[in-house]
Amino acid sequence: FDKNNKYKELKRIVELDSLLGGIDVLILQHQRLADKCEDRDSKSIFLAKLIESKLKKRAMTKEINSYISISKHWQSQKFKENQVR
């Protein structure tokens, strides 16, 4: 992305990468807390947070995959251009 002057997207990719690592930890924490909790209300809160974290992870993964697709497209274009020469 830096070769194509897409610095905003590059910054977002780095941010998504760090967020994905953190969200995995949150998912594990919410899962453990929900499993250990005996109070029904608290358990439902932890399960709701677990679902929310999983949805966030899915959205972030989808976004980073879109950047991967764009990068693959650019790479294949450049490869085709170099083969023509």
Short mmCIF file of C-alpha atoms in Angstrom, two decimals:
data_model
loop_
_atom_site.label_atom_id
_atom_site.label_comp_id
_atom_site.label_asym_id
_atom_site.label_seq_id
_atom_site.Cartn_x
_atom_site.Cartn_y
_atom_site.Cartn_z
CA PHE A 1 0.00 0.00 0.00
CA ASP A 2 2.90 2.35 0.62
CA LYS A 3 4.12 1.90 -2.99
CA ASN A 4 0.69 3.03 -4.20
CA ASN A 5 0.60 6.03 -1.83
CA LYS A 6 -2.28 4.55 0.19
CA TYR A 7 -0.99 5.64 3.58
CA LYS A 8 -4.42 5.92 5.19
CA GLU A 9 -5.19 2.31 4.26
CA LEU A 10 -1.75 1.21 5.42
CA LYS A 11 -2.34 2.81 8.81
CA ARG A 12 -5.73 1.08 9.04
CA ILE A 13 -4.19 -2.32 8.26
CA VAL A 14 -1.66 -1.92 11.05
CA GLU A 15 -4.46 -0.84 13.39
CA LEU A 16 -6.62 -3.82 12.41
CA ASP A 17 -3.72 -6.19 12.98
CA SER A 18 -3.20 -4.99 16.53
CA LEU A 19 -6.95 -4.97 17.22
CA LEU A 20 -7.35 -8.54 16.01
CA GLY A 21 -4.74 -9.73 18.50
CA GLY A 22 -6.52 -7.94 21.31
CA ILE A 23 -9.98 -9.16 20.36
CA ASP A 24 -8.82 -12.79 20.58
CA VAL A 25 -7.82 -12.18 24.19
CA LEU A 26 -11.20 -10.56 24.91
CA ILE A 27 -13.04 -13.51 23.40
CA LEU A 28 -11.12 -15.94 25.61
CA GLN A 29 -11.76 -13.80 28.70
CA HIS A 30 -15.49 -13.51 28.05
CA GLN A 31 -15.72 -17.24 27.35
CA ARG A 32 -13.95 -18.12 30.61
CA LEU A 33 -16.00 -15.67 32.63
CA ALA A 34 -19.25 -16.95 31.14
CA ASP A 35 -18.23 -20.56 31.87
CA LYS A 36 -17.27 -19.83 35.49
CA CYS A 37 -20.23 -17.60 36.29
CA GLU A 38 -23.10 -19.18 38.20
CA ASP A 39 -25.32 -16.10 38.38
CA ARG A 40 -27.73 -16.17 35.45
CA ASP A 41 -27.76 -12.40 34.89
CA SER A 42 -23.99 -12.08 34.93
CA LYS A 43 -23.64 -15.09 32.65
CA SER A 44 -25.99 -13.53 30.10
CA ILE A 45 -24.00 -10.29 30.20
CA PHE A 46 -20.73 -12.15 29.56
CA LEU A 47 -22.34 -14.14 26.75
CA ALA A 48 -23.60 -10.92 25.16
CA LYS A 49 -20.09 -9.46 25.37
CA LEU A 50 -18.71 -12.68 23.88
CA ILE A 51 -21.09 -12.48 20.93
CA GLU A 52 -20.27 -8.80 20.44
CA SER A 53 -16.53 -9.55 20.44
CA LYS A 54 -16.98 -12.35 17.90
CA LEU A 55 -19.00 -10.04 15.64
CA LYS A 56 -16.30 -7.36 15.89
CA LYS A 57 -13.65 -9.94 15.01
CA ARG A 58 -15.65 -11.09 12.01
CA ALA A 59 -16.06 -7.50 10.78
CA MET A 60 -12.35 -6.74 11.24
CA THR A 61 -11.38 -9.96 9.48
CA LYS A 62 -13.68 -9.10 6.59
CA GLU A 63 -12.15 -5.63 6.31
CA ILE A 64 -8.57 -6.89 6.37
CA ASN A 65 -9.46 -9.54 3.78
CA SER A 66 -10.73 -6.78 1.49
CA TYR A 67 -7.35 -5.06 1.78
CA ILE A 68 -5.67 -8.38 0.97
CA SER A 69 -7.80 -8.74 -2.15
CA ILE A 70 -6.90 -5.22 -3.29
CA SER A 71 -3.22 -5.92 -2.71
CA LYS A 72 -3.40 -9.18 -4.69
CA HIS A 73 -5.09 -7.35 -7.54
CA TRP A 74 -2.36 -4.69 -7.64
CA GLN A 75 0.32 -7.35 -7.49
CA SER A 76 -1.15 -9.34 -10.38
CA GLN A 77 -1.52 -6.15 -12.45
CA LYS A 78 2.13 -5.25 -11.90
CA PHE A 79 3.15 -8.81 -12.75
CA LYS A 80 1.21 -8.67 -16.03
CA GLU A 81 2.76 -5.29 -16.87
CA ASN A 82 6.26 -6.67 -16.29
CA GLN A 83 5.58 -9.72 -18.45
CA VAL A 84 4.46 -7.54 -21.37
CA ARG A 85 7.77 -5.67 -21.38
#
